[in-house]
Tab-separated table of C-alpha atoms in Angstrom:
chain	number	residue	atom	x	y	z
A	218	TYR	CA	14.493	5.751	20.759
A	219	ALA	CA	15.729	2.141	20.635
A	220	ARG	CA	14.249	-1.155	19.609
A	221	LYS	CA	15.432	-4.341	21.315
A	222	GLY	CA	18.256	-5.854	19.007
A	223	ARG	CA	18.764	-2.414	17.192
A	224	HIS	CA	21.190	0.417	17.483
A	225	PRO	CA	19.685	3.485	19.083
A	226	GLN	CA	18.345	6.243	16.972
A	227	TRP	CA	18.555	9.942	17.572
A	228	GLY	CA	16.248	12.628	16.171
A	229	LEU	CA	15.732	16.420	15.935
A	230	ASN	CA	12.345	18.248	14.957
A	231	SER	CA	12.097	22.049	14.231
A	232	THR	CA	9.239	24.070	13.334
A	233	ALA	CA	8.928	27.587	12.292
A	234	VAL	CA	5.878	29.785	12.081
A	235	LEU	CA	6.371	32.048	8.841
A	236	GLY	CA	3.289	33.980	9.140
A	237	ASN	CA	-0.390	33.704	9.924
A	238	ALA	CA	-1.017	30.726	7.613
A	239	TRP	CA	2.379	29.036	6.910
A	240	ILE	CA	4.483	26.699	8.908
A	241	ALA	CA	7.764	25.112	7.796
A	242	HIS	CA	9.178	22.086	9.648
A	243	LEU	CA	12.144	19.687	9.522
A	244	GLU	CA	12.469	16.319	11.143
A	245	TRP	CA	15.790	14.479	11.009
A	246	ALA	CA	16.764	11.055	12.494
A	247	THR	CA	20.013	9.391	12.320
A	248	GLY	CA	21.714	6.225	13.743
A	249	ARG	CA	23.200	3.004	12.701
A	250	ARG	CA	21.116	1.000	10.418
A	251	GLU	CA	21.450	-1.798	8.040
A	252	GLY	CA	21.178	-0.108	4.589
A	253	LEU	CA	19.298	-1.687	1.555
A	254	ALA	CA	21.421	-2.401	-1.647
A	255	GLY	CA	20.831	-3.385	-5.285
A	256	PRO	CA	20.227	-7.077	-6.283
A	257	GLY	CA	23.230	-9.301	-5.618
A	258	GLN	CA	24.948	-6.631	-3.357
A	259	ALA	CA	25.772	-6.996	0.373
A	260	ARG	CA	23.904	-4.801	2.869
A	261	VAL	CA	26.097	-2.643	5.039
A	262	THR	CA	25.415	-1.418	8.395
A	263	ALA	CA	26.388	2.362	8.645
A	264	GLN	CA	25.274	5.631	9.910
A	265	HIS	CA	22.137	6.503	8.053
A	266	HIS	CA	19.810	9.574	7.902
A	267	ARG	CA	16.229	10.075	7.463
A	268	VAL	CA	14.910	13.527	6.595
A	269	ALA	CA	11.370	14.876	6.230
A	270	THR	CA	10.907	18.639	5.448
A	271	GLY	CA	7.999	20.644	4.292
A	272	LEU	CA	5.479	23.429	4.533
A	273	SER	CA	1.867	23.554	5.466
A	274	TRP	CA	-0.560	26.275	4.638
A	275	THR	CA	-3.779	26.820	6.359
A	276	ALA	CA	-6.683	28.582	4.397
A	277	ALA	CA	-9.075	31.076	5.916
A	278	ASN	CA	-11.680	28.302	6.021
A	279	GLY	CA	-9.555	25.918	8.157
A	280	ALA	CA	-8.449	23.627	5.107
A	281	VAL	CA	-4.848	22.718	5.435
A	282	LEU	CA	-2.267	21.724	2.719
A	283	ALA	CA	1.022	20.225	3.434
A	284	VAL	CA	3.684	19.350	1.219
A	285	GLU	CA	6.892	17.318	2.349
A	286	ARG	CA	9.990	16.030	0.814
A	287	HIS	CA	11.192	12.646	2.415
A	288	LEU	CA	14.676	11.401	1.990
A	289	ALA	CA	16.190	7.996	3.648
A	290	THR	CA	19.900	6.972	3.177
A	291	ASP	CA	19.044	3.421	4.465
A	292	ALA	CA	16.503	3.017	1.636
A	293	LEU	CA	17.160	2.086	-1.932
A	294	SER	CA	18.882	4.788	-4.080
A	295	ARG	CA	17.499	5.564	-7.450
A	296	ASP	CA	20.291	3.416	-9.095
A	297	ASP	CA	19.677	0.619	-6.727
A	298	TRP	CA	15.901	0.782	-7.380
A	299	ASP	CA	16.452	0.787	-11.120
A	300	ALA	CA	18.765	-2.358	-10.702
A	301	TRP	CA	15.873	-3.987	-8.881
A	302	ARG	CA	13.262	-2.966	-11.476
A	303	LEU	CA	15.246	-4.098	-14.468
A	304	SER	CA	16.173	-7.554	-13.151
A	305	LEU	CA	12.644	-8.812	-12.072
A	306	GLU	CA	13.218	-12.371	-12.998
A	307	GLY	CA	12.350	-15.529	-10.970
A	308	THR	CA	14.402	-15.403	-7.551
A	309	THR	CA	14.987	-11.593	-7.938
A	310	ALA	CA	11.293	-10.957	-7.926
A	311	ARG	CA	10.885	-13.231	-4.903
A	312	ARG	CA	13.678	-11.421	-3.150
A	313	LEU	CA	12.193	-7.969	-3.959
A	314	GLY	CA	8.848	-9.165	-2.524
A	315	GLN	CA	10.558	-10.226	0.594
A	316	LEU	CA	12.290	-6.829	0.675
A	317	ARG	CA	9.095	-5.083	0.454
A	318	ALA	CA	7.505	-7.176	3.188
A	319	GLU	CA	10.368	-6.562	5.487
A	320	ARG	CA	10.391	-2.774	4.944
A	321	SER	CA	6.510	-2.507	5.413
A	322	ALA	CA	6.680	-4.604	8.701
A	323	LEU	CA	9.409	-2.021	9.844
A	324	GLN	CA	7.291	0.999	8.727
A	325	ALA	CA	10.328	1.986	6.795
A	326	PRO	CA	10.599	3.322	3.192
A	327	LEU	CA	11.719	0.989	0.341
A	328	VAL	CA	13.046	3.847	-1.969
A	329	GLY	CA	15.019	6.695	-0.338
A	330	ASP	CA	13.179	9.648	-2.086
A	331	ALA	CA	9.559	10.672	-1.980
A	332	TRP	CA	7.139	13.537	-2.094
A	333	PHE	CA	4.084	13.628	0.441
A	334	VAL	CA	1.163	15.772	-0.109
A	335	ARG	CA	-1.856	15.942	2.375
A	336	VAL	CA	-5.011	18.040	2.262
A	337	ALA	CA	-7.491	18.302	5.264
A	338	LEU	CA	-10.763	19.965	5.938
A	339	ASN	CA	-12.282	19.683	9.437
A	340	GLY	CA	-15.938	20.813	9.342
A	341	LEU	CA	-17.043	20.595	5.718
A	342	LEU	CA	-19.250	23.591	4.778
A	343	ARG	CA	-18.955	24.721	8.204
A	344	ASP	CA	-20.645	21.470	9.610
A	345	PRO	CA	-18.296	20.500	12.531
A	346	ALA	CA	-19.608	16.948	12.247
A	347	ILE	CA	-18.103	16.392	8.911
A	348	ASP	CA	-14.135	15.991	8.226
A	349	LEU	CA	-12.447	15.239	4.916
A	350	SER	CA	-8.849	14.596	4.232
A	351	GLY	CA	-6.611	12.886	1.449
A	352	PHE	CA	-3.061	12.213	0.761
A	353	VAL	CA	-0.595	11.040	-1.884
A	354	ARG	CA	2.809	9.609	-1.511
A	355	LEU	CA	4.649	9.796	-4.820
A	356	ASN	CA	8.009	8.248	-6.065
A	357	PRO	CA	9.293	11.009	-8.127
A	358	HIS	CA	11.670	8.481	-9.996
A	359	ASP	CA	9.161	6.038	-11.212
A	360	HIS	CA	6.270	8.260	-11.081
A	361	SER	CA	4.055	5.653	-9.013
A	362	SER	CA	1.961	6.649	-6.009
A	363	LEU	CA	0.021	5.528	-2.957
A	364	TRP	CA	-3.174	7.669	-2.395
A	365	GLN	CA	-5.945	7.677	0.120
A	366	LEU	CA	-9.069	9.798	0.840
A	367	ASP	CA	-10.813	9.816	4.239
A	368	GLY	CA	-14.165	10.879	5.580
A	369	SER	CA	-15.506	11.197	8.973
A	370	TRP	CA	-18.988	11.862	10.130
A	371	HIS	CA	-19.389	12.614	13.937
A	372	ALA	CA	-23.014	11.634	14.283
A	373	SER	CA	-23.118	12.440	17.962
A	374	ALA	CA	-20.841	12.878	20.999
A	375	HIS	CA	-20.502	9.134	21.282
A	376	VAL	CA	-20.752	7.910	17.542
A	377	SER	CA	-18.499	8.526	14.621
A	378	VAL	CA	-18.412	6.856	11.236
A	379	HIS	CA	-15.175	6.745	9.185
A	380	ALA	CA	-14.692	5.866	5.566
A	381	SER	CA	-11.399	5.313	3.497
A	382	VAL	CA	-10.862	4.614	0.016
A	383	GLY	CA	-7.332	4.459	-1.437
A	384	GLY	CA	-5.200	2.774	-4.007
A	385	PHE	CA	-1.600	2.169	-5.534
A	386	ALA	CA	-0.964	3.582	-9.134
A	387	GLY	CA	1.990	3.062	-11.385
A	388	THR	CA	3.348	0.407	-13.683
A	389	GLU	CA	4.131	-3.172	-12.496
A	390	ARG	CA	7.739	-2.294	-12.158
A	391	SER	CA	7.203	0.675	-9.967
A	392	GLU	CA	7.472	0.928	-6.222
A	393	PHE	CA	3.647	1.362	-5.747
A	394	GLY	CA	2.224	-0.029	-8.993
A	395	ALA	CA	3.717	-3.519	-8.160
A	396	ASN	CA	1.702	-3.838	-5.100
A	397	PRO	CA	-0.687	-6.847	-5.388
A	398	LEU	CA	-3.475	-4.778	-3.751
A	399	GLN	CA	-4.366	-2.231	-6.161
A	400	SER	CA	-7.292	-0.371	-4.150
A	401	PHE	CA	-9.026	-0.645	-0.985
A	402	VAL	CA	-12.053	0.622	0.896
A	403	ALA	CA	-12.614	0.645	4.641
A	404	LEU	CA	-15.342	1.473	6.842
A	405	ARG	CA	-15.157	1.922	10.824
A	406	VAL	CA	-17.843	2.841	13.298
A	407	GLU	CA	-16.599	3.981	16.758
A	408	VAL	CA	-18.856	4.155	19.698
A	409	ALA	CA	-17.436	5.793	23.065
A	410	TYR	CA	-19.132	5.721	26.336
């Protein structure tokens, strides 16, 4: 794919069924991108890679557990992230805030290494009208996380109610703990005709 004003990106997806309940997957994307750097260092445009690989397991009741490992060479390395975290004074803190906002707008990772775990159950207690799911994204280096729990009630063929609650956990110098928003709640009603 290509965005206006950016280099084209190439990708590959691969999935393997490992048995009745197990699926392995690998997603890889590459292309020239501007990589992130430590404070005071120049950014360099180079060939960068993003990889997500994982396993999912489906239980007999239909619950699904998925575990993924995410790596991005255009995001901050552990050393660069430590340099940002240890120099949060005045202008450096503002620049890190701008960097966070920039990566969020691009839907791109800030730190290049993360774990992602998701659990989903469609049809709670065999009631097809209720779905539950939740996920956590964990920075294994600073032990911060983003988590979210979702529930849906399909009241009828035309009306569904969705609720979400989530939050950011970690110290004030961590990837997710530094987020000014510590928790959130959302409620949405969908009406289809």
